[in-house]
Short mmCIF file of C-alpha atoms and ligand atoms in Angstrom, two decimals:
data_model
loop_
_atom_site.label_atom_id
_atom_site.label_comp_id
_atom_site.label_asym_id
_atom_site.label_seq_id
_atom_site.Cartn_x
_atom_site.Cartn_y
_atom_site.Cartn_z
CA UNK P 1 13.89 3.44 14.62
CA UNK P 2 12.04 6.43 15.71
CA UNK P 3 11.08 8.53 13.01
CA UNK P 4 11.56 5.86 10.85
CA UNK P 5 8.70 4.86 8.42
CA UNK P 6 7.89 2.07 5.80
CA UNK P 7 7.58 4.03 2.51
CA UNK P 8 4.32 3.65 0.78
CA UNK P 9 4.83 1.50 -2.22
CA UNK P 10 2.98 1.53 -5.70
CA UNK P 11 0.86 -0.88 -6.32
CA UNK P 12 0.72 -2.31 -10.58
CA UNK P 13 -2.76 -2.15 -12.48
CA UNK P 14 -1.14 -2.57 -15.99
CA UNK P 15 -3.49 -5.46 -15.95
CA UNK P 16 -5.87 -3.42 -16.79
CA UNK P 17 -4.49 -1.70 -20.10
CA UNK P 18 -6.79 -2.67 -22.71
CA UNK P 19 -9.74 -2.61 -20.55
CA UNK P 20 -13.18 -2.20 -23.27
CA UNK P 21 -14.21 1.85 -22.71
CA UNK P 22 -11.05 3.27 -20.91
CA UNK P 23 -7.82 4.06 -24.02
CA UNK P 24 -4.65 2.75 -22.53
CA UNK P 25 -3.30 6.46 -22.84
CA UNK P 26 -5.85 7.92 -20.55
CA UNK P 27 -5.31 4.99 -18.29
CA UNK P 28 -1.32 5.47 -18.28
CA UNK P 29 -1.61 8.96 -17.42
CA UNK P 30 -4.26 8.04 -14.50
CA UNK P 31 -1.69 5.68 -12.95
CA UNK P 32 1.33 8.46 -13.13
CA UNK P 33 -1.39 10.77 -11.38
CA UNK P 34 -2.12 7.69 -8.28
CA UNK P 35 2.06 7.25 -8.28
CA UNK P 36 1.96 11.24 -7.40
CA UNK P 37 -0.18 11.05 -4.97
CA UNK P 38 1.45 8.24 -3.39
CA UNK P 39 5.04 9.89 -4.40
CA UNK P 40 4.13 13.17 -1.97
CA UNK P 41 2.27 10.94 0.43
CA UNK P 42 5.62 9.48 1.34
CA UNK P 43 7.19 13.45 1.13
CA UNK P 44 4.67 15.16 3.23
CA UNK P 45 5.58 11.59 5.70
CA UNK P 46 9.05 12.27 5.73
CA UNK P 47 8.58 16.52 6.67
CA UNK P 48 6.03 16.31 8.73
CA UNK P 49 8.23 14.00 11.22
CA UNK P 50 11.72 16.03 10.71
CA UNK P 51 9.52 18.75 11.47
CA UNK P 52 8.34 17.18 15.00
CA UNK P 53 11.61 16.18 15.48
CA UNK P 54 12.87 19.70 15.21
CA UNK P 55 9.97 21.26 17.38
CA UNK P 56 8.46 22.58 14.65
CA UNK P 57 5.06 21.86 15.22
CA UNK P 58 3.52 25.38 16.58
CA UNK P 59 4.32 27.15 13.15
CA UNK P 60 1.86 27.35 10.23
CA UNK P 61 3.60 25.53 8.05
CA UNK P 62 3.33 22.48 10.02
CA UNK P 63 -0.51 22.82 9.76
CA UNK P 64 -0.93 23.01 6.49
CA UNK P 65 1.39 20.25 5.17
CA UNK P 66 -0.63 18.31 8.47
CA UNK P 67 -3.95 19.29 6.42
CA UNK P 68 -2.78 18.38 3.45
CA UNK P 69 -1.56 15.16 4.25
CA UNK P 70 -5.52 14.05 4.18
CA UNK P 71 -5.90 15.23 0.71
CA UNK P 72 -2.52 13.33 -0.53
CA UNK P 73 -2.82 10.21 1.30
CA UNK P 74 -6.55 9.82 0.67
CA UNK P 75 -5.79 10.49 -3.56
CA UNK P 76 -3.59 7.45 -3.19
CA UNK P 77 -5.53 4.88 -1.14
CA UNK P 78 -8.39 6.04 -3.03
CA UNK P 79 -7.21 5.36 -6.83
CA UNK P 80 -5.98 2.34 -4.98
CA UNK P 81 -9.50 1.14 -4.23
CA UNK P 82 -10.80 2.69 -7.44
CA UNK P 83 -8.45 0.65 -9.77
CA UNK P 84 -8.93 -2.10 -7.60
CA UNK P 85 -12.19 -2.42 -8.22
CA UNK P 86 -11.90 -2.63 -11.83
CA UNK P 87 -11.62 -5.74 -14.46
CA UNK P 88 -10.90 -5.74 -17.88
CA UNK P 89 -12.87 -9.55 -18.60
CA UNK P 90 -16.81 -7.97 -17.59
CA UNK P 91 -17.94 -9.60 -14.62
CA UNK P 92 -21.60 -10.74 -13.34
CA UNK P 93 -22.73 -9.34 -10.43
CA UNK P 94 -23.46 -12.92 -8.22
CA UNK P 95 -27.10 -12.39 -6.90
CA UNK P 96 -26.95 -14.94 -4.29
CA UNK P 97 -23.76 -12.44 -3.07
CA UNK P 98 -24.46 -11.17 0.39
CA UNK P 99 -23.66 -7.73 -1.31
CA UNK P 100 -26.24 -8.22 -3.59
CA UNK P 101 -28.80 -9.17 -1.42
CA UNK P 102 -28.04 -5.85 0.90
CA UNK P 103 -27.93 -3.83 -1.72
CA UNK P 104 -32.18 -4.76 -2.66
CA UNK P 105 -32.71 -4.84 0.63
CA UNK P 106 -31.17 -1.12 1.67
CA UNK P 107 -32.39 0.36 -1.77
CA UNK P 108 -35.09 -1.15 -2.27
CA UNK P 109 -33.93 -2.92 -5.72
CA UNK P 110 -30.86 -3.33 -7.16
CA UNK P 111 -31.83 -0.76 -10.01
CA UNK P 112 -32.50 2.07 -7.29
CA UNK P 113 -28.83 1.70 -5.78
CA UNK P 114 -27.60 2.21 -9.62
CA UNK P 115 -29.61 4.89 -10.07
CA UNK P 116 -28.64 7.03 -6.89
CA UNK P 117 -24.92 6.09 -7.81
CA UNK P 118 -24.91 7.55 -11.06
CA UNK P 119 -26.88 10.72 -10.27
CA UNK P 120 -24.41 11.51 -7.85
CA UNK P 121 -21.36 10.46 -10.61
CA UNK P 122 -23.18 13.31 -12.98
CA UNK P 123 -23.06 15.70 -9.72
CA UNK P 124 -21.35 19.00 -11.02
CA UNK P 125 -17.53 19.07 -9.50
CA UNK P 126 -14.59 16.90 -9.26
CA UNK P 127 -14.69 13.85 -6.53
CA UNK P 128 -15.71 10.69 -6.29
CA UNK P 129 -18.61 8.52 -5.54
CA UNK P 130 -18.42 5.66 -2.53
CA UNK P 131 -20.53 2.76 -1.45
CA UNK P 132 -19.77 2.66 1.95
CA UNK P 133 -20.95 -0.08 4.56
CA UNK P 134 -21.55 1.36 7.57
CA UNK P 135 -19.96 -1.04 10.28
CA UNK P 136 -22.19 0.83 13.03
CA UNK P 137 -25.55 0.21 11.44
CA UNK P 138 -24.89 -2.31 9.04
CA UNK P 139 -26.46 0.23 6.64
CA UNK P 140 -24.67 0.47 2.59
CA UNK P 141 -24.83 4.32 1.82
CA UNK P 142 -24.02 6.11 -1.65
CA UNK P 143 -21.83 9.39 -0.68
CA UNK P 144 -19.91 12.13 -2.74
CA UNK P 145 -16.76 12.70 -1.70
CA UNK P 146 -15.55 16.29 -2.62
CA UNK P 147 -11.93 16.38 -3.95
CA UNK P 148 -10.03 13.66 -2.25
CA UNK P 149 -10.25 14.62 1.60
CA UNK P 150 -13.95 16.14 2.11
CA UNK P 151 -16.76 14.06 2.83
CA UNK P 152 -15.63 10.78 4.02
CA UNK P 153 -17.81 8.53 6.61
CA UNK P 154 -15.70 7.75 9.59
CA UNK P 155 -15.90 4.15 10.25
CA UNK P 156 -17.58 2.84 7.35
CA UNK P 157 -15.61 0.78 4.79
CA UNK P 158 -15.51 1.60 0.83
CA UNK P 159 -17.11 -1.15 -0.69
CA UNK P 160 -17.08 0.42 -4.33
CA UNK P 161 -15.39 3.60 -5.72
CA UNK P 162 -15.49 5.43 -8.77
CA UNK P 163 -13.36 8.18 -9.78
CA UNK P 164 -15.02 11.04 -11.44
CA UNK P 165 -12.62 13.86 -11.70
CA UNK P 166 -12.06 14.87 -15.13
CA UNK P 167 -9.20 13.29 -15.69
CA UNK P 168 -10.84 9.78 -15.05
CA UNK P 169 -12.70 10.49 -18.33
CA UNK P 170 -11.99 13.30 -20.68
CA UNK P 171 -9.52 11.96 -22.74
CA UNK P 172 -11.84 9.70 -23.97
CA UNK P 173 -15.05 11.17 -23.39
CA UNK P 174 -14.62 14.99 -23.19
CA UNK P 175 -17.70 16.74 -21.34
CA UNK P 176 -19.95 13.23 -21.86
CA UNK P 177 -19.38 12.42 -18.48
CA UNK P 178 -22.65 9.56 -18.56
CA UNK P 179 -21.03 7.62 -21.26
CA UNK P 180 -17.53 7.00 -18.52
CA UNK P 181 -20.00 5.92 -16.38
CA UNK P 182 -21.79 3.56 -18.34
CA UNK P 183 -18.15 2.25 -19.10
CA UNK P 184 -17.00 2.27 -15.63
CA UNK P 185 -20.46 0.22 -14.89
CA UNK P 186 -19.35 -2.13 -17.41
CA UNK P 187 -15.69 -2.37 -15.99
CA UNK P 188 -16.63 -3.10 -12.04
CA UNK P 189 -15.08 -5.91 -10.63
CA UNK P 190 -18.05 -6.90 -8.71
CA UNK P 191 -16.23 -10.06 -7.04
CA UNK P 192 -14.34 -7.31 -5.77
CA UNK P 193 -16.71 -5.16 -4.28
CA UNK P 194 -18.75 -8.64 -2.81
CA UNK P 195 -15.61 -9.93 -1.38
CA UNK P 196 -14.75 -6.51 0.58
CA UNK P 197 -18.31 -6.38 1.96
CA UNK P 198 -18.21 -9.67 3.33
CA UNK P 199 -15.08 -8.77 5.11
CA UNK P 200 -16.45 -5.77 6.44
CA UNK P 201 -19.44 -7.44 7.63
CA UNK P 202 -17.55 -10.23 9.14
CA UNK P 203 -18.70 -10.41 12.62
FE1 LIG M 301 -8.15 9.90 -10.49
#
């Protein structure tokens, strides 16, 4: 039907409640935060095409719910990737994984790649930091992505995301934003992150 659209469901990360370094309070409010996002996602959906449908597009209020929508939708898909990429059980980082391999060979070493994703977890402001593979160039690349919306690499896929607006950590960790890190370093699901750069490198 025209108009019609397939609502955006939640997807469940209870699984990882009791994950080592994260409180299961801090993570429970995190999720109700991604089912917001995804909640007004669906609104903004729903608006936006009643609006069209009325003619309504040539009005300001159709542009800014149309701007917004990148800031919603992208809060959603994002904590979507984020929690995704997290396990409670650590997990070893397979060396003989193609990501693995790129990673030394882009960075130099494994340990520079960490490094330059860290420093730019401590950056002052709220975001979030990306590994992206760019499809283009084959090249991985470490980016800051201001709020949800600003900053993103058109065409390359997220390989690994962390979130590192405050409410990703302070519960547990007040200003000390280096010690989340070091737990969300401890937390990656690096099977994960190796399986979704071999299917964006897929030929
Ligand atoms: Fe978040």
């Amino acid at each position: 039907m025209e108009g019609e659209f397939m609502a955006y469901k939640p997807k469940s990360f209870e699984t990882l409640l009791g994950i080592p370094g994260l409180s299961d309070q801090l993570l429970k409010n995190h999720f109700t935060l991604y089912q917001g996002y995804l909640n007004n996602t669906n609104r903004l959906i729903e608006i936006l095409n009643a609006m069209v449908k009325e003619g309504k597009t040539g009005i300001p209020e159709y542009a800014e719910l149309k701007r917004r929508f990148g800031w919603e939708w992208n809060g959603m898909r994002l904590h979507e990737y984020y929690f995704g990429n997290m396990v409670k059980e650590a997990s070893e980082f397979n060396k003989n994984s193609k990501l693995f391999k790129k990673l030394v060979e882009d960075f130099g070493s494994y340990e520079n790649w960490e490094k330059e994703f860290r420093a730019i977890g401590a950056m002052r402001g709220i975001g979030w930091v990306i590994l992206y593979y760019d499809r283009f160039t084959g090249r991985l690349i470490n980016q800051w992505i201001n709020e949800h919306d600003a900053g993103h690499l058109s065409g390359a896929a997220p390989i690994l995301i962390m979130d590192v607006f405050e409410h990703a950590y302070m519960i547990d960790y007040g200003l000390k934003r280096a010690d989340y890190i070091e737990a969300f370093f401890k937390a990656i699901d690096w099977k994960v992150a190796a399986d979704r750069f071999d299917e964006a490198s897929a030929k």
